[in-house]
PDB file of C-alpha atoms in Angstrom:
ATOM      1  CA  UNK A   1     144.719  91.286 114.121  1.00 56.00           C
ATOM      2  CA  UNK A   2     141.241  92.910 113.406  1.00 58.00           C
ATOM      3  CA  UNK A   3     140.146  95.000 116.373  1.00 59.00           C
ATOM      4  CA  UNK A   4     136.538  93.972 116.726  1.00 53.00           C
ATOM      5  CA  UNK A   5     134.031  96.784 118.233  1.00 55.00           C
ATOM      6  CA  UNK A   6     131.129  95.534 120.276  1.00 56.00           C
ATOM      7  CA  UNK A   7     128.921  98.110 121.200  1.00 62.00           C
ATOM      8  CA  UNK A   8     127.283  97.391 124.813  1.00 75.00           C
ATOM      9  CA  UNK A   9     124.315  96.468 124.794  1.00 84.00           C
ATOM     10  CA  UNK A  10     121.188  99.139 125.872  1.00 92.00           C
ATOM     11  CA  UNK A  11     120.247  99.201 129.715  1.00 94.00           C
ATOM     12  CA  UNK A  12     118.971 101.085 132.302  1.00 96.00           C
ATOM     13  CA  UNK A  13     118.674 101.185 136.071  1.00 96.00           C
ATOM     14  CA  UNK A  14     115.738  99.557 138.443  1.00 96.00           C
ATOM     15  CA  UNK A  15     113.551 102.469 139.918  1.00 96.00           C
ATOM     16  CA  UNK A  16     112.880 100.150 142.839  1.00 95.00           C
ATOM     17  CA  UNK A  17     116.331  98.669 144.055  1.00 95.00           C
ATOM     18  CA  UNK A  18     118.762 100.609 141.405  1.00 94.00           C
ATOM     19  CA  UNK A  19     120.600  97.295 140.123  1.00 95.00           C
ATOM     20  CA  UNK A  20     121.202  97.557 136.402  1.00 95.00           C
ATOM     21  CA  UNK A  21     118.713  96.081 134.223  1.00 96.00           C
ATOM     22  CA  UNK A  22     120.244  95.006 130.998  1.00 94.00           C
ATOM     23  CA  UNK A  23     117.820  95.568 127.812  1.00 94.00           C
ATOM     24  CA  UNK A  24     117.803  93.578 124.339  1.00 92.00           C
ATOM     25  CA  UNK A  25     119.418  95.339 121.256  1.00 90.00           C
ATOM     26  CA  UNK A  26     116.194  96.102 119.878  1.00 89.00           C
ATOM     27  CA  UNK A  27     114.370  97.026 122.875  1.00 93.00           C
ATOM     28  CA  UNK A  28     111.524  99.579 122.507  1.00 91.00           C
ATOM     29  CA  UNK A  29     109.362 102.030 124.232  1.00 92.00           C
ATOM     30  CA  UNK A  30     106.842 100.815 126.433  1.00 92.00           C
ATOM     31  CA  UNK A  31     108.067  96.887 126.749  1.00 93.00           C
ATOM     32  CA  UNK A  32     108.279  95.147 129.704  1.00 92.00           C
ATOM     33  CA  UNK A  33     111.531  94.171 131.775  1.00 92.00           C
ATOM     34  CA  UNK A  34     112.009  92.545 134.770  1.00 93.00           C
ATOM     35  CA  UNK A  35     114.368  93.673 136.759  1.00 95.00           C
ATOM     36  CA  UNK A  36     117.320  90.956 137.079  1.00 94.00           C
ATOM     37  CA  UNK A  37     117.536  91.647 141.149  1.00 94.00           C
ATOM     38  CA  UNK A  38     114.704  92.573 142.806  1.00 94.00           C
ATOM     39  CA  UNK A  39     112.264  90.753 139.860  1.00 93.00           C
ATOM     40  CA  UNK A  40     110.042  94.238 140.359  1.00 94.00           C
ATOM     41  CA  UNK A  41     108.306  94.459 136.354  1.00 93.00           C
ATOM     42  CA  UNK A  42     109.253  97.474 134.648  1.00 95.00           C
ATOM     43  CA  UNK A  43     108.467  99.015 131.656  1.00 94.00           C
ATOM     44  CA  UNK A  44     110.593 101.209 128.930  1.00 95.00           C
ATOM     45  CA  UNK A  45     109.701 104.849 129.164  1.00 94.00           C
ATOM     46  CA  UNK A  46     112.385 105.835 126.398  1.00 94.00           C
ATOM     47  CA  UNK A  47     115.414 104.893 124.765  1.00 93.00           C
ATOM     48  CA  UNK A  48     118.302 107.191 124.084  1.00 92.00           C
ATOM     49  CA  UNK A  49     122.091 106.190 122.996  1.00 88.00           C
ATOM     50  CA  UNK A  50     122.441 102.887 124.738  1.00 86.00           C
ATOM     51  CA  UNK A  51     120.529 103.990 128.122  1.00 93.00           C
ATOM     52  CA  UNK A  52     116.371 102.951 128.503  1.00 96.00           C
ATOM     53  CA  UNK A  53     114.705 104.750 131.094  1.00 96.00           C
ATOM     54  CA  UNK A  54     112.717 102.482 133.416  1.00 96.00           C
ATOM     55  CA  UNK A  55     109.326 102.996 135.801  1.00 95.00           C
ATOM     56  CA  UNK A  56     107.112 100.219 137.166  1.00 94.00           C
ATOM     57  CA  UNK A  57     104.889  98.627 135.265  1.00 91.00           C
ATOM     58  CA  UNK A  58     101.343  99.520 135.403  1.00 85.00           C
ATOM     59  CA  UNK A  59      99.085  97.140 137.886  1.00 81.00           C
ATOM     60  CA  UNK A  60      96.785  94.575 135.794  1.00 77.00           C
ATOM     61  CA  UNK A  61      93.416  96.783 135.072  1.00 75.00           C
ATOM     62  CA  UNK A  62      89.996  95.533 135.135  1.00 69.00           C
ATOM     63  CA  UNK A  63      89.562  95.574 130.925  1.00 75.00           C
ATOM     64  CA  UNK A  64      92.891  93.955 129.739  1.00 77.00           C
ATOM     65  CA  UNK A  65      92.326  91.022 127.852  1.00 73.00           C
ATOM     66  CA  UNK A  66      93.408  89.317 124.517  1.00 63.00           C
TER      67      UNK A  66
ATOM     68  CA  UNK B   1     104.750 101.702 100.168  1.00 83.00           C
ATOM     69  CA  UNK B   2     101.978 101.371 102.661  1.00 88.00           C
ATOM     70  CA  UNK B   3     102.289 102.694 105.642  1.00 92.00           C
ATOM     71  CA  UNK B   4     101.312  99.839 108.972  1.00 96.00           C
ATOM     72  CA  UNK B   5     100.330 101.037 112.410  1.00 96.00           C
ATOM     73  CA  UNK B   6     100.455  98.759 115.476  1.00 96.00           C
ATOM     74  CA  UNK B   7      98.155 100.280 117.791  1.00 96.00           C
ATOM     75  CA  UNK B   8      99.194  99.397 121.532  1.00 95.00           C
ATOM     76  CA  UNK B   9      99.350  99.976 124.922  1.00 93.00           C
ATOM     77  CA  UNK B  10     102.162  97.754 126.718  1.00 90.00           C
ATOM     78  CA  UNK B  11     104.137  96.302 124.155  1.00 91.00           C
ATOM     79  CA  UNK B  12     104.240  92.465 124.139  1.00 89.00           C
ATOM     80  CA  UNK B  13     106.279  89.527 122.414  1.00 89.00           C
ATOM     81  CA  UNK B  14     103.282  89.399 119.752  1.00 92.00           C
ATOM     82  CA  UNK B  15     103.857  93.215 118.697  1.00 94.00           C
ATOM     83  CA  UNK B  16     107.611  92.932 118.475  1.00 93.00           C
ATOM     84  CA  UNK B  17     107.272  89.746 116.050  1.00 94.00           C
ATOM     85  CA  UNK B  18     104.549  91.579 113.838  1.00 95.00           C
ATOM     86  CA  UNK B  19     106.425  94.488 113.634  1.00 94.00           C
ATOM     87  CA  UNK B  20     109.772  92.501 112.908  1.00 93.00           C
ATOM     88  CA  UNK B  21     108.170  90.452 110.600  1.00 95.00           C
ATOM     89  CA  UNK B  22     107.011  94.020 108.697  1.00 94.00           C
ATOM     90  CA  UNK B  23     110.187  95.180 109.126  1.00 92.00           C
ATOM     91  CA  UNK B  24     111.853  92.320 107.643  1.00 94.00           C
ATOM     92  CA  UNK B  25     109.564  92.748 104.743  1.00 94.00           C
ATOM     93  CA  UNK B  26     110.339  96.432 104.246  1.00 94.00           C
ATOM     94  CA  UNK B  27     107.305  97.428 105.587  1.00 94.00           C
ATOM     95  CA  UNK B  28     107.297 100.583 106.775  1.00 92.00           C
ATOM     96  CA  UNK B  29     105.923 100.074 110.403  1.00 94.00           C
ATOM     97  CA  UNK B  30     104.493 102.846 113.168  1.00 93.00           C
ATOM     98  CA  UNK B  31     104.495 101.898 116.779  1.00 94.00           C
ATOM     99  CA  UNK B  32     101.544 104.148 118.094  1.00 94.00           C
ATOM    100  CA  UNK B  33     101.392 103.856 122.346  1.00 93.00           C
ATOM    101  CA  UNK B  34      97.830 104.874 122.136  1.00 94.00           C
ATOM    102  CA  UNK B  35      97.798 105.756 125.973  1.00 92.00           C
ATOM    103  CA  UNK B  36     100.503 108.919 125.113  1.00 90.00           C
ATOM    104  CA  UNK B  37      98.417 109.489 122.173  1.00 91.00           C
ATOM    105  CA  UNK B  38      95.378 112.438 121.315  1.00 91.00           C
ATOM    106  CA  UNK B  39      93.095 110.765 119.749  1.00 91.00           C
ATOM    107  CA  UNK B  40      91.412 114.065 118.403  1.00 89.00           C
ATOM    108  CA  UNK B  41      89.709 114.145 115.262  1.00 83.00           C
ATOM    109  CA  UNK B  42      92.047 115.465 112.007  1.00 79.00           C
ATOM    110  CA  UNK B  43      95.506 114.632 114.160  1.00 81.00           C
ATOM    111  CA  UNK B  44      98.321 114.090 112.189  1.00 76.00           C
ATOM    112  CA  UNK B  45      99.229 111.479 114.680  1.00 75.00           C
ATOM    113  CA  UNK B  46      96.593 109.375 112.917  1.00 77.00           C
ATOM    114  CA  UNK B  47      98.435 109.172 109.768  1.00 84.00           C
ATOM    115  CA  UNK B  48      99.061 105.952 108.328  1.00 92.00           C
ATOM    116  CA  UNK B  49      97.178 103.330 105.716  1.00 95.00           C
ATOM    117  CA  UNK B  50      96.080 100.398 107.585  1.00 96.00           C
ATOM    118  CA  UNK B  51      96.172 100.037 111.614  1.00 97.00           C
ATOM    119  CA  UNK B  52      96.346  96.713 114.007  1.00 97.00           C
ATOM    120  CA  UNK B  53      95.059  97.274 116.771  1.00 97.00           C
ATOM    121  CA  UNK B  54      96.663  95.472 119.257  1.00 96.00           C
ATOM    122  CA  UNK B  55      95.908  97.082 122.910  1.00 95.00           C
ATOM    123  CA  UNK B  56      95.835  94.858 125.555  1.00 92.00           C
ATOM    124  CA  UNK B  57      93.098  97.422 127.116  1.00 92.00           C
ATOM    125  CA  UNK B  58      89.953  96.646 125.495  1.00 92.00           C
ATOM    126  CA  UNK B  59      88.122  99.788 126.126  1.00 93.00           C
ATOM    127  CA  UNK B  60      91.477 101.883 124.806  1.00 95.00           C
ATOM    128  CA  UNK B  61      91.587  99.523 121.608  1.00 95.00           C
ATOM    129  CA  UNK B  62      88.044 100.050 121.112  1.00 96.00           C
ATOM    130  CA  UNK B  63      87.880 104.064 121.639  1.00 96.00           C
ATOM    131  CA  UNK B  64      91.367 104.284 119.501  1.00 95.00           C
ATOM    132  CA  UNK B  65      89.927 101.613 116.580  1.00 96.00           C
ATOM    133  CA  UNK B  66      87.098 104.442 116.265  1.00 96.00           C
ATOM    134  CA  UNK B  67      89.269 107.481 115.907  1.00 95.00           C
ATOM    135  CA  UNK B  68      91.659 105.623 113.032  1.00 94.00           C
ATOM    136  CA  UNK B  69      88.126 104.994 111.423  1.00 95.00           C
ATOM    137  CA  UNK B  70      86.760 107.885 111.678  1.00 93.00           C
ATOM    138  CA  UNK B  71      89.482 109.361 109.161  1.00 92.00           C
ATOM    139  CA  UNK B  72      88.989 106.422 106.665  1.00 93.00           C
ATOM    140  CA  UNK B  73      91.470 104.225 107.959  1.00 95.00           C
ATOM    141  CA  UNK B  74      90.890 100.457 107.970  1.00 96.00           C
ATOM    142  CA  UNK B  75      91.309  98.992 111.480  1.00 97.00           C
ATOM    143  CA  UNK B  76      92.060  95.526 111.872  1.00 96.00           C
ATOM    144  CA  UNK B  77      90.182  94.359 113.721  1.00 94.00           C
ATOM    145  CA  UNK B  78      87.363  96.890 113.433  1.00 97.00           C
ATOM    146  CA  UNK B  79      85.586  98.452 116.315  1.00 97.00           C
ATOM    147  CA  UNK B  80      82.783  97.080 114.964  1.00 97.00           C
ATOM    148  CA  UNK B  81      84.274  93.527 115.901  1.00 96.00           C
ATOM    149  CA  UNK B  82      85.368  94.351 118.720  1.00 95.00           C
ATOM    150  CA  UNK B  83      82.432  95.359 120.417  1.00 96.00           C
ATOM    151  CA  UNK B  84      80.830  92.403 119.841  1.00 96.00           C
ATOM    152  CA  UNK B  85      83.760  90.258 120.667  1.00 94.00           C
ATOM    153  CA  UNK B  86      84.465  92.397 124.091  1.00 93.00           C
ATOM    154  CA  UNK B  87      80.638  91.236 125.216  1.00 95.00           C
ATOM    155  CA  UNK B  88      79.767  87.823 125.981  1.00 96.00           C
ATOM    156  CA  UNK B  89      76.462  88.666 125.488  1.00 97.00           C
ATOM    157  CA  UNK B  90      76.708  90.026 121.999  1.00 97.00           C
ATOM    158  CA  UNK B  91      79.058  87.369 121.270  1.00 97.00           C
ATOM    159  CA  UNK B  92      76.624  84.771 122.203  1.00 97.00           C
ATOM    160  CA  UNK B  93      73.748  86.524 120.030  1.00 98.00           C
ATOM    161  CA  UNK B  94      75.850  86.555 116.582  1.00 97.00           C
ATOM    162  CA  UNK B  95      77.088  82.897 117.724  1.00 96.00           C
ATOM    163  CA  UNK B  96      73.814  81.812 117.744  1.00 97.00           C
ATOM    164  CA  UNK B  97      72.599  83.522 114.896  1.00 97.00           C
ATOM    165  CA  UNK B  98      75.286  82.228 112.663  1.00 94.00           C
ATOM    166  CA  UNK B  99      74.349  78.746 113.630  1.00 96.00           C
ATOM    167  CA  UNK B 100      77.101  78.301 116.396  1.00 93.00           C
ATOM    168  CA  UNK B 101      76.281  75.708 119.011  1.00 95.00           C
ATOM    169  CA  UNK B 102      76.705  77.761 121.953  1.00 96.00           C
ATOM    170  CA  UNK B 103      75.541  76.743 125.821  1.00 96.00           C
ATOM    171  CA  UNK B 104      72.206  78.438 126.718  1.00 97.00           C
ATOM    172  CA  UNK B 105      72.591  82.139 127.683  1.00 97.00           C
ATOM    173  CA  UNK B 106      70.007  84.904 128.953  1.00 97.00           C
ATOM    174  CA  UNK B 107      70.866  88.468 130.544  1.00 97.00           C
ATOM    175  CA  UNK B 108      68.836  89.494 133.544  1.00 96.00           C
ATOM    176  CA  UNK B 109      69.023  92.495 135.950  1.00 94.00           C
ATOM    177  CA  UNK B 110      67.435  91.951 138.949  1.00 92.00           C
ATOM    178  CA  UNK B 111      67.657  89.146 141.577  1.00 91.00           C
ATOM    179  CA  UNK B 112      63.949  88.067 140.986  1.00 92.00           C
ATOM    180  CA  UNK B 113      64.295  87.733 137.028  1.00 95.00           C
ATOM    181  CA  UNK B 114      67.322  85.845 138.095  1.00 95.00           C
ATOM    182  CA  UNK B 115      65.766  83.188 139.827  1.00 94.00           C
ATOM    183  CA  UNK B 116      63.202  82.461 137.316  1.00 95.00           C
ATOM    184  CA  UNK B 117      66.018  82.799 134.580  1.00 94.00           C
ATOM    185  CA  UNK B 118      67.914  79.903 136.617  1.00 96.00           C
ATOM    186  CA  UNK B 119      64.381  77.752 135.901  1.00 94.00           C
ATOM    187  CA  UNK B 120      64.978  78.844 132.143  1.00 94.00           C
ATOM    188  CA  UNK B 121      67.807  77.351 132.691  1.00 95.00           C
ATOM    189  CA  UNK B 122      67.183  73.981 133.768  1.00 94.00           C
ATOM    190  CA  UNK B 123      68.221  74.833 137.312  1.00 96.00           C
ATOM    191  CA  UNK B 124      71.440  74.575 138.933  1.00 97.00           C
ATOM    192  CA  UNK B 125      74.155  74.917 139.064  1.00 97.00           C
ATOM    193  CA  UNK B 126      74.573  77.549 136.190  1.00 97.00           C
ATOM    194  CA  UNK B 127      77.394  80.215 135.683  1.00 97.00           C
ATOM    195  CA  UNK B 128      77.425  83.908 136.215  1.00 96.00           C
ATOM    196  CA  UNK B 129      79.866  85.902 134.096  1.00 94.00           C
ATOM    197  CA  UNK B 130      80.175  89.757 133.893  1.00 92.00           C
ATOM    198  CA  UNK B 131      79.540  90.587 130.459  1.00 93.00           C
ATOM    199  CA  UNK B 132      82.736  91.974 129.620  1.00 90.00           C
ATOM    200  CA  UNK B 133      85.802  90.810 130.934  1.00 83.00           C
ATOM    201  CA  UNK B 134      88.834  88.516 130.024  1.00 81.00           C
ATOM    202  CA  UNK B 135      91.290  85.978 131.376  1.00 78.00           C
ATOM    203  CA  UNK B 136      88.646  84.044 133.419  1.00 79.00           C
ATOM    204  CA  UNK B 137      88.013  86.565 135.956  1.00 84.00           C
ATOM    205  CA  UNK B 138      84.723  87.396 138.039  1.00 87.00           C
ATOM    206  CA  UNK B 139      83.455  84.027 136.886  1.00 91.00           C
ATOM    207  CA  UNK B 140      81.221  82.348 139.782  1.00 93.00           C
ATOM    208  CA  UNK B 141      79.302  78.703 139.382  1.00 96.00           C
ATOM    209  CA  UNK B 142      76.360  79.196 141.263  1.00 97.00           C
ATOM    210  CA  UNK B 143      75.245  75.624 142.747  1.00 97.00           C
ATOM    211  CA  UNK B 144      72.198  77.064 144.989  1.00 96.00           C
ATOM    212  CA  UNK B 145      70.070  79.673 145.862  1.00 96.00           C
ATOM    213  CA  UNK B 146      71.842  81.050 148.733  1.00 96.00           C
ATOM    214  CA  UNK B 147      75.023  81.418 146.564  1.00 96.00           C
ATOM    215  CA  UNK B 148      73.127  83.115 143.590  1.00 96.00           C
ATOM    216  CA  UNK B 149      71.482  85.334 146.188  1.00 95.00           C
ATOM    217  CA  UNK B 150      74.680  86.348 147.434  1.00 95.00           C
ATOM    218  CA  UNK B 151      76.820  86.783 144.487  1.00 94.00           C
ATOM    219  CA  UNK B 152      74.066  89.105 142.632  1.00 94.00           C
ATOM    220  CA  UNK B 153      73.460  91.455 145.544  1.00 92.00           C
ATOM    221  CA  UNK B 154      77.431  91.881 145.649  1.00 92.00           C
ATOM    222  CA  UNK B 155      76.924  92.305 142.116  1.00 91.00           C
ATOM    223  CA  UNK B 156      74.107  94.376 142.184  1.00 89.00           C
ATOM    224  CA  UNK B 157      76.418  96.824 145.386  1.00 89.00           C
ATOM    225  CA  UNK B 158      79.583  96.701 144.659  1.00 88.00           C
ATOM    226  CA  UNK B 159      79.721  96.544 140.786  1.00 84.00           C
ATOM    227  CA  UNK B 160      80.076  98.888 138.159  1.00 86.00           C
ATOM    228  CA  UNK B 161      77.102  99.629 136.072  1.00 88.00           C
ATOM    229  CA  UNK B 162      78.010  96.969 133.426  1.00 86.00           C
ATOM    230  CA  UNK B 163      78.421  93.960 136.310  1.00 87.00           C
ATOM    231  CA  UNK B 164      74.646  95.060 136.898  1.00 90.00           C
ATOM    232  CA  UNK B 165      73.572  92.929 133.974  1.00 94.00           C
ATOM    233  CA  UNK B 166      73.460  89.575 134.981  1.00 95.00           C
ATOM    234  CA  UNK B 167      75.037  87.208 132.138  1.00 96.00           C
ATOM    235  CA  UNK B 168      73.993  83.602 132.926  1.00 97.00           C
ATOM    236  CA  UNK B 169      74.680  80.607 130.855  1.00 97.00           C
ATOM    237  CA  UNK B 170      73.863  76.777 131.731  1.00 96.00           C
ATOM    238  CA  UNK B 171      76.677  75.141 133.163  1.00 95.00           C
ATOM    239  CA  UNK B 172      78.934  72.590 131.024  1.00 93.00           C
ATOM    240  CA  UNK B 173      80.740  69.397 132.500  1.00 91.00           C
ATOM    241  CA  UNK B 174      83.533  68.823 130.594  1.00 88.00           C
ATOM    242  CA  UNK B 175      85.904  65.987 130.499  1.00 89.00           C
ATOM    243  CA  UNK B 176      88.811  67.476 131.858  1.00 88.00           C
ATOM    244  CA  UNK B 177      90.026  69.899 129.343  1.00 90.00           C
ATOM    245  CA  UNK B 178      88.551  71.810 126.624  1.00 90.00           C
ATOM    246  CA  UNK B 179      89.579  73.031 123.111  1.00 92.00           C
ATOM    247  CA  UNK B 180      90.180  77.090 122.239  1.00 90.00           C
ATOM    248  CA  UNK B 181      90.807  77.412 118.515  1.00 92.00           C
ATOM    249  CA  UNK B 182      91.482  80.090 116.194  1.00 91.00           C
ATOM    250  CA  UNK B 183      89.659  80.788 113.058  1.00 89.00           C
ATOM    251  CA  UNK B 184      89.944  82.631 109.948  1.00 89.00           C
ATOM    252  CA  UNK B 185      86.489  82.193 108.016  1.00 86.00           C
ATOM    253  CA  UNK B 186      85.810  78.147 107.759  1.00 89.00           C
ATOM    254  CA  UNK B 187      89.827  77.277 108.472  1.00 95.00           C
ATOM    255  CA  UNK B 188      91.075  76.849 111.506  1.00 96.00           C
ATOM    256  CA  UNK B 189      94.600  78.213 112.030  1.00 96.00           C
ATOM    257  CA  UNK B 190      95.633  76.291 115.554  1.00 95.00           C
ATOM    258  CA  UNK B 191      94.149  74.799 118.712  1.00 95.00           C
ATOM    259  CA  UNK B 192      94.721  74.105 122.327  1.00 92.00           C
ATOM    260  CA  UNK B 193      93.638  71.749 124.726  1.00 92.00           C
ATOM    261  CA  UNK B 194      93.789  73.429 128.127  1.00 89.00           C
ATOM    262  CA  UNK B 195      93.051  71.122 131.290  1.00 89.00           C
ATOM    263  CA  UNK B 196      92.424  71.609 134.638  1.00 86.00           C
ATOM    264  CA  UNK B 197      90.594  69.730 137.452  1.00 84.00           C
ATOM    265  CA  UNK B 198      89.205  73.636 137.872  1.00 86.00           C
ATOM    266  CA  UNK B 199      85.707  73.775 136.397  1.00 88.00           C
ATOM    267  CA  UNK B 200      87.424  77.404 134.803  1.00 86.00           C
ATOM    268  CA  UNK B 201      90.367  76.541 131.886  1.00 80.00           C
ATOM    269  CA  UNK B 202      91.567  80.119 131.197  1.00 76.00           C
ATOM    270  CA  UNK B 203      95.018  79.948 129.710  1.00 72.00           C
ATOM    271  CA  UNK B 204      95.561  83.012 132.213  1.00 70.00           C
ATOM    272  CA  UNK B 205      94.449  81.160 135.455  1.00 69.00           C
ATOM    273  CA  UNK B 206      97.445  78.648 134.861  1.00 68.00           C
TER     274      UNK B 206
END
């Protein structure tokens, strides 16, 4: 029987209640989480072997747009 | 093989699919946070052959579209284009020169050029916008004197320098919704109807 490796998936912990926020495969720096718990919006500030470091996401400022 | 920059700020859903899509392509594919980012003249962290600029701060965008420019690298869009297309005003005044149907428009900056603009108008009510701005906000329909009185002097006190230009258009009934579509040159790519018993449709006001 084939031993099949899975690799866990990237994550990182919630700045605001500490409950582990999982991440997408290919998450990057400077996306935008929300925290699974406390629903607090959080954004990547870097990616390292499997662990994303988390902060809150900046507030909505006067010139954002699309 | 040329070399893509995605110029950004936060990083959205519509970055990650461009840059997947590049990637997918084998399209070698720079993700440049532009707020961690010197954007001094002659820095190598300006390298690259073609950028998108894709902030979701206009005024970053705009400041960071000039700096790829200014070493000869194409910016799409432009900062050019996005001047205009940050400014309601400007926007208006190429709309109109191009032939665009657009709803009559005038800039004031005082309180008495704004009543008389309101005659100019055809009277009320007509809509005050700030000139730049997205996502529906700051908007006011001004149905009488009193509330165009008010809303200017806040305007006029608590603003910034650019809320102290007065943007007013004539105001447009609609019939329940209205249409937002995307262009590229005389095609147009997609549409959507937004609707709302709210005389404002924003996609970003729900």
């Amino acid at each position: 029987m084939a031993l099949e490796i899975r690799e866990n998936p990237p994550s990182g912990i919630c700045p605001v209640c500490e409950a582990r926020v999982p991440a997408p495969s290919d998450i990057e720096e400077s996306e935008i989480l929300h925290c699974p718990d406390c629903e607090t919006m959080l954004v990547v500030d870097s990616v390292s072997a499997g662990r994303i470091e988390l902060s809150e996401a900046p507030e909505l400022e006067e010139d954002w747009g699309e | 093989m040329i070399k893509v920059a995605i110029l950004h700020s936060t990083l959205r859903k519509e970055e990650k699919l461009i840059s997947g899509a590049a990637r997918g392509r084998g399209i070698p594919i720079r993700l440049i946070d532009i707020r961690q980012t010197i954007l001094a003249p002659g820095s190598p962290a300006l390298e690259c052959d073609v950028a998108l600029e894709r902030s979701v701060s206009t005024v970053k965008g705009f400041y960071a579209a000039a700096a790829f420019e200014a070493r000869g690298i194409p910016v799409v869009n432009p900062s050019a284009t996005a001047r205009i297309c940050g400014d309601k005003f400007l926007t208006s005044l190429r709309l109109q020169e191009a032939g665009v149907p657009v709803p009559r428009f005038l800039m004031v900056f005082d309180r008495e050029q704004a009543r008389a603009a309101v005659e100019t108008l055809g009277g009320f009510p007509v809509v005050v916008k700030p000139p730049q701005g997205s996502w529906g906000r700051l908007l006011a329909r001004i149905n009488d004197q009193d509330a165009l009185d008010a809303v200017l002097e806040h305007k006029q006190v608590l603003g910034t320098p650019p809320q102290k230009a007065f943007y007013i258009q004539e105001y447009m009934e609609k019939p329940g919704y209205d249409i937002r579509a995307f262009m590229a040159g005389d095609e147009v790519l997609c549409a959507i109807a937004r609707e709302s018993d709210h005389w404002i449709t924003n996609t970003a006001l729900g």
